[in-house]
Tab-separated table of C-alpha atoms in Angstrom:
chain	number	residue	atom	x	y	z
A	1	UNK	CA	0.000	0.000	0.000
A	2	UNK	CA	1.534	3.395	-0.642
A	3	UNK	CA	0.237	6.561	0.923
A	4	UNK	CA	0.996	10.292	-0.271
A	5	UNK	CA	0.115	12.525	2.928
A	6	UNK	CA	-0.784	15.242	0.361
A	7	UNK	CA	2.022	17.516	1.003
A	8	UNK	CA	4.453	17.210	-1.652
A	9	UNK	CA	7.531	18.705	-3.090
A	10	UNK	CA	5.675	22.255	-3.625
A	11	UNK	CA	3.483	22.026	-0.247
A	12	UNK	CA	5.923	21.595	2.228
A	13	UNK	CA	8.209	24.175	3.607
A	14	UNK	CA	11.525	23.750	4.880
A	15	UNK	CA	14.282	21.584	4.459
A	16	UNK	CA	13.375	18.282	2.210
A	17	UNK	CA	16.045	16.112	4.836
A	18	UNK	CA	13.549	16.268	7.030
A	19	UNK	CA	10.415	14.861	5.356
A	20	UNK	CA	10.200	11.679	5.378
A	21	UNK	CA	8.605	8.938	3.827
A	22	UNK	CA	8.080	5.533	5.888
A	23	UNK	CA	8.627	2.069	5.200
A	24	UNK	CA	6.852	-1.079	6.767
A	25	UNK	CA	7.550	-4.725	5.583
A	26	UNK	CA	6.253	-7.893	7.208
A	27	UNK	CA	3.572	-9.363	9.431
A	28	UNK	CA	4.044	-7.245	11.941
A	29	UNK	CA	4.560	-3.992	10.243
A	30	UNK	CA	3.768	-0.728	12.208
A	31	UNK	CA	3.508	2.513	11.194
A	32	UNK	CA	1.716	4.638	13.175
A	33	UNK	CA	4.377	3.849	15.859
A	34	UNK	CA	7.175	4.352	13.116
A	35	UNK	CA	5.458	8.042	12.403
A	36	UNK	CA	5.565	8.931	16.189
A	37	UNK	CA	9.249	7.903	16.710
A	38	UNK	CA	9.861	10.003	12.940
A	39	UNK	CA	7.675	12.835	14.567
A	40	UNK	CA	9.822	12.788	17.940
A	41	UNK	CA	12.998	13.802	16.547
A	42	UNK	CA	11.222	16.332	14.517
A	43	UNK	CA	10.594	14.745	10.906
A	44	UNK	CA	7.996	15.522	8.999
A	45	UNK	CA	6.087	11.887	7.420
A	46	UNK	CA	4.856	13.105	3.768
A	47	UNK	CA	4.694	9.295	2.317
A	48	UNK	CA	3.893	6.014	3.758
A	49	UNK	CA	4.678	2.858	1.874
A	50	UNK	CA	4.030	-1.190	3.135
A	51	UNK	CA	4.329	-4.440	1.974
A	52	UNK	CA	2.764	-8.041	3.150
A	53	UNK	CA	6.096	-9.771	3.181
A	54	UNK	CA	9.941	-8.735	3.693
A	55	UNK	CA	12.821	-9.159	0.711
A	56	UNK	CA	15.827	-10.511	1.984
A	57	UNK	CA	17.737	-8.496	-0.573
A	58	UNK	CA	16.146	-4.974	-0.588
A	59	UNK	CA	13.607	-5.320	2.536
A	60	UNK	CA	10.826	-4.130	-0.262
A	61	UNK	CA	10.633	-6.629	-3.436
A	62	UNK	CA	11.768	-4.766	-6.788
A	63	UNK	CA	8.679	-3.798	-7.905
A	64	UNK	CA	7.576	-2.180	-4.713
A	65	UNK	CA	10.998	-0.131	-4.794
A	66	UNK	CA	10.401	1.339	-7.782
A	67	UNK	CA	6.699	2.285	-6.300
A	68	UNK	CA	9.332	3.841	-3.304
A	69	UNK	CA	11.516	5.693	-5.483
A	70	UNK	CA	8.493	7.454	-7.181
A	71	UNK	CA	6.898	8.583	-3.746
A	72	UNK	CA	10.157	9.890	-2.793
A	73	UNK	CA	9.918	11.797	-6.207
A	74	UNK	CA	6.391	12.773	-5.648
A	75	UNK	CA	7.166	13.999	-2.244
A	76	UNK	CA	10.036	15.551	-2.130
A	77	UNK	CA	11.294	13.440	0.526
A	78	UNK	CA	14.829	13.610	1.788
A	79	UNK	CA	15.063	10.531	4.022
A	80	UNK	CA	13.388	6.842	4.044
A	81	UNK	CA	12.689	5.228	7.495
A	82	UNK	CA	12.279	1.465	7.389
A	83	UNK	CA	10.414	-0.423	10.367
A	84	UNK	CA	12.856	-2.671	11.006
A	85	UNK	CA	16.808	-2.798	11.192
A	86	UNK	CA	18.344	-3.312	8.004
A	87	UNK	CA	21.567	-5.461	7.627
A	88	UNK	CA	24.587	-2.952	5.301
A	89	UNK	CA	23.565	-5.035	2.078
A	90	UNK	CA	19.819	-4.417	2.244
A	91	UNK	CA	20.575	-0.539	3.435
A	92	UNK	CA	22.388	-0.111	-0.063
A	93	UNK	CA	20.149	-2.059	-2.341
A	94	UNK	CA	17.021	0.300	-0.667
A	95	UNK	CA	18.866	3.511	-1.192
A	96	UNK	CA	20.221	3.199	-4.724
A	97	UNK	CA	16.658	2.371	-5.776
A	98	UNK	CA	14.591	4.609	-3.732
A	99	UNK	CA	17.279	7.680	-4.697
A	100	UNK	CA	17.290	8.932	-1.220
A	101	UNK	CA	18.624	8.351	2.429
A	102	UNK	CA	17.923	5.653	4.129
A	103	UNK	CA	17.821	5.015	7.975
A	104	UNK	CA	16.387	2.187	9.539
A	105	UNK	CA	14.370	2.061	12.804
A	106	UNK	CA	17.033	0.437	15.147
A	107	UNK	CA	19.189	3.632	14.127
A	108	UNK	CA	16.499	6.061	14.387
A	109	UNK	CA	15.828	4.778	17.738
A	110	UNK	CA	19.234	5.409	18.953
A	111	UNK	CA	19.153	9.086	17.807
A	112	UNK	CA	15.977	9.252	19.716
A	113	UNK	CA	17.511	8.081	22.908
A	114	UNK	CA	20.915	10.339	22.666
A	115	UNK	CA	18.379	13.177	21.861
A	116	UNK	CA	16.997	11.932	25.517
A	117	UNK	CA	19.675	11.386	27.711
A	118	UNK	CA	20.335	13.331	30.680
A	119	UNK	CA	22.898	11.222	32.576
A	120	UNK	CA	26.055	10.321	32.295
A	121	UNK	CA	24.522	6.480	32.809
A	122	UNK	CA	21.729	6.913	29.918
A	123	UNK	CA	24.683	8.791	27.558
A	124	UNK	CA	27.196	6.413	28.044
A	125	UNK	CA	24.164	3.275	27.295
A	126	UNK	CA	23.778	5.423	24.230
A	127	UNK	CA	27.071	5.499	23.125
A	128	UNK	CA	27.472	1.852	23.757
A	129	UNK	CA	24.178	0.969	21.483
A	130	UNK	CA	25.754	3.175	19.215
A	131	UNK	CA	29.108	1.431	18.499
A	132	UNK	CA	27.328	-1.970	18.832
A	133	UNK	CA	25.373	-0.717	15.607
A	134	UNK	CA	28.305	0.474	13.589
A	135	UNK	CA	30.431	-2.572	14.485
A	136	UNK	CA	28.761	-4.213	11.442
A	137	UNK	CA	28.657	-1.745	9.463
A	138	UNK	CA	32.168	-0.004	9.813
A	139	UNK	CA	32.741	-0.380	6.152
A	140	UNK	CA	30.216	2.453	5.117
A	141	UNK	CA	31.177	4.494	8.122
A	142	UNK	CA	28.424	5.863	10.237
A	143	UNK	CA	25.727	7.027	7.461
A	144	UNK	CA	22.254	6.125	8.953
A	145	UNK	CA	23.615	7.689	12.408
A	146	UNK	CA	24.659	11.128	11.107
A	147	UNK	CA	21.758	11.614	8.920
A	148	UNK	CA	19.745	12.416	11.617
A	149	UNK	CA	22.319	14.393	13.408
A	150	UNK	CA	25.164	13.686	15.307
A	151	UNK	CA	28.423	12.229	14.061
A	152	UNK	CA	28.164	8.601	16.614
A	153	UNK	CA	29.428	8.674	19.613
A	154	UNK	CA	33.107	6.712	20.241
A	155	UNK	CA	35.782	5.459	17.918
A	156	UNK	CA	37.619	8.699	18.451
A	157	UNK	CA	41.549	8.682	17.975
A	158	UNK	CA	43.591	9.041	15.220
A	159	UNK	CA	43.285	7.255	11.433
A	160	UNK	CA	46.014	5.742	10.325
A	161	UNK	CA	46.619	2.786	7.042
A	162	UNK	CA	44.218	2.042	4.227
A	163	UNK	CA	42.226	-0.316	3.289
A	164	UNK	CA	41.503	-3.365	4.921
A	165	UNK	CA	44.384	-2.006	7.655
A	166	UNK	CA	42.463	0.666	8.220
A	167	UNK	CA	38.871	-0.894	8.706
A	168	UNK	CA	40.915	-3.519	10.544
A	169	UNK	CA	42.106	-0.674	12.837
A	170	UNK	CA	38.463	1.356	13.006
A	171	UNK	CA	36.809	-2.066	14.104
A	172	UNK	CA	39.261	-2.384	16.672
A	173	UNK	CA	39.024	1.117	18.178
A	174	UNK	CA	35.174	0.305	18.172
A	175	UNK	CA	35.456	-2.831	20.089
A	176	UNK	CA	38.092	-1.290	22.786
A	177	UNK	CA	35.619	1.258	23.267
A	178	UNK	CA	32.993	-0.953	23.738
A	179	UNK	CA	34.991	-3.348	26.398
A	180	UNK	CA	35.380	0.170	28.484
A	181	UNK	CA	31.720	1.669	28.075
A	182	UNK	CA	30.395	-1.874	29.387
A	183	UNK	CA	33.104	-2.086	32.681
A	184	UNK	CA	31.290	1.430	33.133
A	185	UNK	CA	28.132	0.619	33.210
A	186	UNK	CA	28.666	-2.450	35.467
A	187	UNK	CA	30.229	-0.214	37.849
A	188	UNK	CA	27.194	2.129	37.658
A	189	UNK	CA	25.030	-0.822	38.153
A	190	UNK	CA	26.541	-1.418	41.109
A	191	UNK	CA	26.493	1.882	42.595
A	192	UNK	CA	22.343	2.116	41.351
A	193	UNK	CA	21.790	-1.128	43.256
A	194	UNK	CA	23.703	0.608	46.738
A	195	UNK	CA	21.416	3.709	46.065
A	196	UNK	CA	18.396	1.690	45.732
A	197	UNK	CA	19.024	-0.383	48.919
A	198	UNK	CA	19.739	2.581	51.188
A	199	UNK	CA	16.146	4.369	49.951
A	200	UNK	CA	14.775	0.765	50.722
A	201	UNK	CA	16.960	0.393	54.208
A	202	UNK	CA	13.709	2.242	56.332
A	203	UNK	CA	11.418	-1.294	55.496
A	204	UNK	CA	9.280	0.892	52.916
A	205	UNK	CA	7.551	-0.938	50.290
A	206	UNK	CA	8.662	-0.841	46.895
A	207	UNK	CA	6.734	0.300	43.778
A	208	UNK	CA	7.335	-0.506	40.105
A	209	UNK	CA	5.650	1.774	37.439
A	210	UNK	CA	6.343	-0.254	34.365
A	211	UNK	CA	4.575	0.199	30.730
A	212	UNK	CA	5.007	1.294	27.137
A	213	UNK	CA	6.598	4.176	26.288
A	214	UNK	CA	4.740	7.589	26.469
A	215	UNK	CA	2.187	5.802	29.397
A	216	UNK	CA	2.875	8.878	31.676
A	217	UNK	CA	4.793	6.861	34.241
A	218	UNK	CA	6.660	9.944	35.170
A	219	UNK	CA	3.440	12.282	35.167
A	220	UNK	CA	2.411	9.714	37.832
A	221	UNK	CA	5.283	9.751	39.342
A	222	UNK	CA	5.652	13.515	39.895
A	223	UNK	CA	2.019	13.199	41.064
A	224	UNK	CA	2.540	10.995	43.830
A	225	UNK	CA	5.760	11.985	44.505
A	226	UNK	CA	5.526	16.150	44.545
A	227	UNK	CA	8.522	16.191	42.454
A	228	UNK	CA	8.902	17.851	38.579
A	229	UNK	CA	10.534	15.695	36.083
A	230	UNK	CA	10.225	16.283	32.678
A	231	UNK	CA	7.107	15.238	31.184
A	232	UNK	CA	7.073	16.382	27.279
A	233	UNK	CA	5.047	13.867	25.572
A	234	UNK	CA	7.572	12.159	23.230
A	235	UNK	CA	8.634	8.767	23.185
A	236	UNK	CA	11.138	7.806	25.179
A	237	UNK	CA	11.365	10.789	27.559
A	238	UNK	CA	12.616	9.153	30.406
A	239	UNK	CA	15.741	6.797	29.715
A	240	UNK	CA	17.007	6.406	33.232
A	241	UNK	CA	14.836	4.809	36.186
A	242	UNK	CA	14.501	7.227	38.770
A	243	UNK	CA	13.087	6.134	42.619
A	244	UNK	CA	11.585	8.543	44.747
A	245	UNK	CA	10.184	8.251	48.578
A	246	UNK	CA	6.715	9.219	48.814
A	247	UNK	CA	5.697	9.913	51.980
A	248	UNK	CA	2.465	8.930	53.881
A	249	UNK	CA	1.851	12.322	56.012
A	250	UNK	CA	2.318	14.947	52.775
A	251	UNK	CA	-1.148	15.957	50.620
A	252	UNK	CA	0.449	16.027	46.437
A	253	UNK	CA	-2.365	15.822	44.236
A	254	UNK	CA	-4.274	13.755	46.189
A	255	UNK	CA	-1.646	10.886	46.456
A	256	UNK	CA	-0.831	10.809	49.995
A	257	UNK	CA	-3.492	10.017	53.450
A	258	UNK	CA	-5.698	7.496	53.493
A	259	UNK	CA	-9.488	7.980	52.940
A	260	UNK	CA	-10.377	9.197	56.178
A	261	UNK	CA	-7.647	11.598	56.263
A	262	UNK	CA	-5.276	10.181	58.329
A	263	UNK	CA	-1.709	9.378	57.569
A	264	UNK	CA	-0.800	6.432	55.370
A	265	UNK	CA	2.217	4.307	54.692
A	266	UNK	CA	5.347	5.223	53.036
A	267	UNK	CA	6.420	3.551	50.195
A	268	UNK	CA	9.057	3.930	47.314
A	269	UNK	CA	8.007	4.080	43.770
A	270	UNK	CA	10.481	4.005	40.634
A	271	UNK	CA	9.939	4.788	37.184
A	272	UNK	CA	10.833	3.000	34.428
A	273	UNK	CA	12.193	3.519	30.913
A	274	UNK	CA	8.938	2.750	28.943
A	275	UNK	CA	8.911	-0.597	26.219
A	276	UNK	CA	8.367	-0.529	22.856
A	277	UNK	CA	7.771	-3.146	20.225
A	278	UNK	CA	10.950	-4.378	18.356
A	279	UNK	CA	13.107	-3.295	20.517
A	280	UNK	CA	16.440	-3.033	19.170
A	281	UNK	CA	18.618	-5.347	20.913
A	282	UNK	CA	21.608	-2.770	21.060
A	283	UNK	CA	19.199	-1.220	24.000
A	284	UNK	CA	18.632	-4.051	25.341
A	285	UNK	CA	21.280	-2.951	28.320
A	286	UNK	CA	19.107	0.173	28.836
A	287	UNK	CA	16.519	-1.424	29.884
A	288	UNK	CA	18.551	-3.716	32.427
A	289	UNK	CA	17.550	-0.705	35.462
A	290	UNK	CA	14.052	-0.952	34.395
A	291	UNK	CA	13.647	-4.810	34.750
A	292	UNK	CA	15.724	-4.898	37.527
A	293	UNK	CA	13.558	-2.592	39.650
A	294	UNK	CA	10.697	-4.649	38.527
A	295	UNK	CA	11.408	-7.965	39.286
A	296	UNK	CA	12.639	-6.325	42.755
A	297	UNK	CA	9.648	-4.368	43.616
A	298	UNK	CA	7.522	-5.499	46.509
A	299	UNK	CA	4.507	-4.345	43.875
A	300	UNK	CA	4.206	-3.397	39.761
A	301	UNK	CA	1.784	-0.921	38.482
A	302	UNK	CA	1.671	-1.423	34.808
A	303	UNK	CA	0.944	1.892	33.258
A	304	UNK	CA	-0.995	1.858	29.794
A	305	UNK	CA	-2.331	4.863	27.750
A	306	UNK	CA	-6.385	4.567	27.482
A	307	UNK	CA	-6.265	7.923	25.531
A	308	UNK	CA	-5.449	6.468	22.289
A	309	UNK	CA	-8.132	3.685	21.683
A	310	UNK	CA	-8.719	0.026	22.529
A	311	UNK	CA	-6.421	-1.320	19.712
A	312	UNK	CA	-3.443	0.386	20.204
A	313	UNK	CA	-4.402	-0.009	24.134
A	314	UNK	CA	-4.513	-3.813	24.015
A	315	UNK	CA	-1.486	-4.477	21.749
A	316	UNK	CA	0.895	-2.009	24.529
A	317	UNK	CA	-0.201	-3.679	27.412
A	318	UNK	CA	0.156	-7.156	25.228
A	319	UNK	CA	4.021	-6.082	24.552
A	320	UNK	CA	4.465	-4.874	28.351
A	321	UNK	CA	3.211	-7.604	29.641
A	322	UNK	CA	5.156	-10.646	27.221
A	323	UNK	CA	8.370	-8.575	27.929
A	324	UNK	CA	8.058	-8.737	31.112
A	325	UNK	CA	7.307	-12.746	31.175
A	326	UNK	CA	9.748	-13.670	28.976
A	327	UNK	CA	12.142	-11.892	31.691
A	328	UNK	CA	10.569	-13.977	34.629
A	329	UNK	CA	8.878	-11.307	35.789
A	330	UNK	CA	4.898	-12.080	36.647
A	331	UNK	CA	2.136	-9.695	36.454
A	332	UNK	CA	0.251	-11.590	38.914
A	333	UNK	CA	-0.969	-9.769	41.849
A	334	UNK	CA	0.054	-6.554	40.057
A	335	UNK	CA	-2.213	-2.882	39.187
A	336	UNK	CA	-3.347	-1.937	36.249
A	337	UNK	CA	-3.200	1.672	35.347
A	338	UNK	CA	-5.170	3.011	32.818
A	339	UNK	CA	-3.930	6.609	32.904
A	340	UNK	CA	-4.983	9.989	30.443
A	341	UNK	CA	-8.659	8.815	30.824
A	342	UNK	CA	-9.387	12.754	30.425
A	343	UNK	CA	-8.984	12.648	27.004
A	344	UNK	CA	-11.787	10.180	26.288
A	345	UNK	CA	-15.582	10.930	25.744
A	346	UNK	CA	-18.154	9.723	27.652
A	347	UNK	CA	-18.582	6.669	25.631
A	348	UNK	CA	-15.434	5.748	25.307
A	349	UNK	CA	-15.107	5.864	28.779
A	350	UNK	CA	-17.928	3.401	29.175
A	351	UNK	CA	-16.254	1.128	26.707
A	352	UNK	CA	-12.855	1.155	28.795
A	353	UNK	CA	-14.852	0.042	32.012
A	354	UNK	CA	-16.438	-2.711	30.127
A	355	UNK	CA	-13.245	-3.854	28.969
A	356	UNK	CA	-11.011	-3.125	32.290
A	357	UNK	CA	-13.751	-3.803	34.814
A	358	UNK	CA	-10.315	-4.176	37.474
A	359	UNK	CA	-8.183	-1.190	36.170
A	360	UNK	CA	-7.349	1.642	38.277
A	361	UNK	CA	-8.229	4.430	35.581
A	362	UNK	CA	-6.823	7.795	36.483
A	363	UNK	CA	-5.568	11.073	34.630
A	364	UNK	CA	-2.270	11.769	36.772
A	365	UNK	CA	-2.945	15.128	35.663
A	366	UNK	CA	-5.548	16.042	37.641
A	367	UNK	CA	-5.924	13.163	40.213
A	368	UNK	CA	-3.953	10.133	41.390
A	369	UNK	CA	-5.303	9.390	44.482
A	370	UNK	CA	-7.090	6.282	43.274
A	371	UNK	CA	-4.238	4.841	42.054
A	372	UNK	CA	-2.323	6.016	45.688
A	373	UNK	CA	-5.276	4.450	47.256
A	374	UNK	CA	-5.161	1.062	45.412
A	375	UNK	CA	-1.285	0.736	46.119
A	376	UNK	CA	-1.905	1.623	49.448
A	377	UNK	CA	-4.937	-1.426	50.008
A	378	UNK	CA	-1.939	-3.666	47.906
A	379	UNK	CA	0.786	-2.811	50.451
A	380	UNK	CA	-1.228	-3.046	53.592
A	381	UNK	CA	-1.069	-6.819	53.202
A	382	UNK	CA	1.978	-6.813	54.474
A	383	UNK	CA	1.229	-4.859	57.232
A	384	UNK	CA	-0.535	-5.535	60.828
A	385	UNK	CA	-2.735	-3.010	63.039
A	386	UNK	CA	-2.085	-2.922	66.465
A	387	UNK	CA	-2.375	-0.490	69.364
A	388	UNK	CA	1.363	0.000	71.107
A	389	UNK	CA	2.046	2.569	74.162
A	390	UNK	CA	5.746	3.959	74.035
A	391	UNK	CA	7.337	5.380	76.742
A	392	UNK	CA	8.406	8.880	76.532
A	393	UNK	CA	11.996	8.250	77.306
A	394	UNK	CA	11.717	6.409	74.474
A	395	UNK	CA	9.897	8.116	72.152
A	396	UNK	CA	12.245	7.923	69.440
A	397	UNK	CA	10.766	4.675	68.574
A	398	UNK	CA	7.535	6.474	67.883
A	399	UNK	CA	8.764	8.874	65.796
A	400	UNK	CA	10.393	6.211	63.401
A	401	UNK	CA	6.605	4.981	63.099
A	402	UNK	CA	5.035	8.384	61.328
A	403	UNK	CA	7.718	7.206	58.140
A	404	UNK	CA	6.827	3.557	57.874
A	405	UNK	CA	3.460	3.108	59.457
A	406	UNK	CA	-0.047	4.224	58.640
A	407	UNK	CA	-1.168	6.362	61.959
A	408	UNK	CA	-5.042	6.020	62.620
A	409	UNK	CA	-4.991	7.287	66.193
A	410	UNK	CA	-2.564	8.776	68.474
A	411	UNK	CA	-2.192	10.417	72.091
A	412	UNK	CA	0.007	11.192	75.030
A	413	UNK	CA	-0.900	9.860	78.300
A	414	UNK	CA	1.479	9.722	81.376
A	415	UNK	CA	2.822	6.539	80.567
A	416	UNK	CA	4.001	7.780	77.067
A	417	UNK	CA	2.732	8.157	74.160
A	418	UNK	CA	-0.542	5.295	72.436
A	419	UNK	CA	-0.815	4.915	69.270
A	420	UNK	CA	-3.120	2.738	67.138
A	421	UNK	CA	-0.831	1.682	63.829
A	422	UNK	CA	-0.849	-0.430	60.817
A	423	UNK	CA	2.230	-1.362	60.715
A	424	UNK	CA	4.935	-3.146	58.622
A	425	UNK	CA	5.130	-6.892	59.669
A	426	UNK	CA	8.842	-6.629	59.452
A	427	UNK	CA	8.709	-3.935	62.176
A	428	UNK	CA	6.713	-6.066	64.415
A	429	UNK	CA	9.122	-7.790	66.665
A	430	UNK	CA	10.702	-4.198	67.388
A	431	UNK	CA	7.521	-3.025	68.685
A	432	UNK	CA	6.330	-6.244	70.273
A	433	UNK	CA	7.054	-5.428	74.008
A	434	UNK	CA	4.942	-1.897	73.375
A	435	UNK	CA	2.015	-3.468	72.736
A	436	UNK	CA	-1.576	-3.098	74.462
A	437	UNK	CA	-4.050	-5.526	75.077
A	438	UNK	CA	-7.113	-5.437	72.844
């Protein structure tokens, strides 16, 4: 199927490198996802092109590049973006015919995430995926990388030979520089996993928001938390997983209390670098955090966009949830987050309850105290009420109880200070001689 978006060559402003027109191939072909990733690092789709069944030699069969070459004609185009990762043979066979650029989505998907990167962790996972993509393809240089801006990251140093010496000596730099970007990152593993145990230290439950990309994990994150990351709505926004304490006595957006107002529970609740379908496996080590802090979470949310339709709903939470599994990581027992509800009509609203009777359904924008209140009635299972008198030469005891305990009642008498607690069953025995018969 080809598709002119009806602004060609004469009805587009601006520089023709950045229109481009968008290739799908194969059973599982995409491209509304492929136009959103274009669309995030600011191309303009003018053409859209598919075809039932891949060619080993030129992705599209011959006939269906020559259709290619004349919508890049028609167009105006200065780039084609193919759904899948091409190998350097297919790459050249699909430019000379189409007469234009081509990157593929593996490459466009780096880009995206170097565009992304704050850290030093996230930049230096970028400049490994990087190199692991060129390795390959070191013979044509760095093309698909620097069309859409950039040079690559790594491989620096001087050039030296010809020929086969010098791609001989280019592949080597690569691989030398991937050996020390990979000792890096293990050492930053290490020192997330020592970060992550001291905010866990205090006994506080741990939280998981996992889900497709562009789910609003960190909207709901901010919301619960009080804190402002970034939350532009591109793909792939967040590439680092980020844990924050939220605390139990604190109003943010309705997140924190319990129902009747009193204080609830602490607990600590990380967000994730979202999925995506196809994931290119040079990010597959970016994605190590996220999984990590999910299969160590004491609880997952899975976050899922209901704003965009029951299709596209069903086939994210379908990739979320097989990524997850073929990780070892079960969704059983987990919370289902339908968030950006506020952009649906009353219909469609009515629809998602039908088809999500259990789902916590939420616009973080506005209001996330349902979903604070359904982790909350999650957590408390592993929690125990019980009505404890400290004394006030000890009171310091009680204090530690306002940051890990939910606080229904409380007040001083002359023996010290009662309080009536839910409190974490871990925390029990260090409480045990306080308690008050019932």
């Amino acid at each position: 199927m080809v598709t002119n978006t009806g602004q060609g060559r004469d009805g587009v402003d601006g520089d023709s490198e950045n229109r481009a027109v968008l290739v799908a191939a194969g059973e599982d072909r995409e491209l509304g996802e492929l136009a959103r990733l274009a669309e995030t690092l600011g191309l303009e789709v003018v053409g859209e092109l598919e075809q039932a069944r891949r060619d080993g030699v030129g992705y599209l069969g011959r006939g269906k590049r020559q259709e290619l070459k004349g919508l890049v004609e028609e167009t105006g185009a200065g780039l084609v973006v193919t759904d899948d990762e091409l190998t350097a043979s297919q790459a050249r066979v699909l430019e000379g015919d189409a007469g234009a650029p081509v990157v593929d989505r593996t490459a466009l998907i780096i880009r995206i995430f170097g565009e992304h990167a704050r850290d030093a962790a996230s930049r230096l996972e970028v400049e490994l995926a990087e190199l692991t993509y060129r390795l390959p393809r070191v013979k044509g240089g760095n093309r698909a990388l620097s069309r859409l801006g950039g040079g690559g990251a790594g491989g620096g140093g001087a050039r030296r030979g010809s020929g086969e010496q010098q791609l001989e000596y280019d592949r080597r730099v690569i691989r030398d520089r991937i050996s020390s970007l990979r000792r890096r990152l293990q050492e930053e593993e290490a020192n997330r996993t020592v970060r992550g145990s001291r905010l866990k230290k205090g006994g506080a439950p741990t939280v998981s928001l996992v889900g497709y990309t562009n789910a609003g994990k960190t909207t709901i994150l901010n919301a619960l938390s009080g804190e402002t990351r970034s939350t532009a709505d591109r793909l792939f926004e967040t590439l680092e997983t980020t844990t924050r304490l939220v605390s139990g006595v604190a109003s943010r957006n309705g997140a924190s209390g319990t129902s009747d107002g009193a204080a609830g529970p602490d607990f600590v609740v990380t967000d994730t670098v979202g999925f995506i379908r196809k994931l290119p496996t040079q990010l597959v080590h970016s994605f190590a955090a996220t999984l990590e802090a999910a299969r160590g979470a004491d609880l997952l949310v899975v976050c899922a966009d209901a704003g965009g339709g029951l299709v596209g709903l069903g086939e994210e939470l379908g990739s979320v949830v097989s990524t997850l599994e073929e990780s070892g990581i079960s969704t059983e027992g987990s919370i289902l987050c339908l968030n950006k509800v506020d952009l649906l009509d009353e219909n469609e609203f009515a629809v998602l309850e039908r088809e999500y009777p259990d789902a916590i359904k939420i616009s973080a924008v506005r209001n996330v105290a349902p979903l604070a209140h359904a982790i909350r009635q999650k957590i408390s299972g592993g929690f125990e009420r019980a009505e404890i008198l400290i004394p006030h030469d000890e009171y310091a005891k009680a204090a530690r109880l306002y940051g890990s305990a939910e606080i229904h009642a409380e007040k001083s008498t002359e023996e010290g200070v009662w309080m009536d607690v839910t409190i974490p069953k871990q925390d029990i025995p260090k409480y045990d001689r306080f308690r008050v018969a019932v």
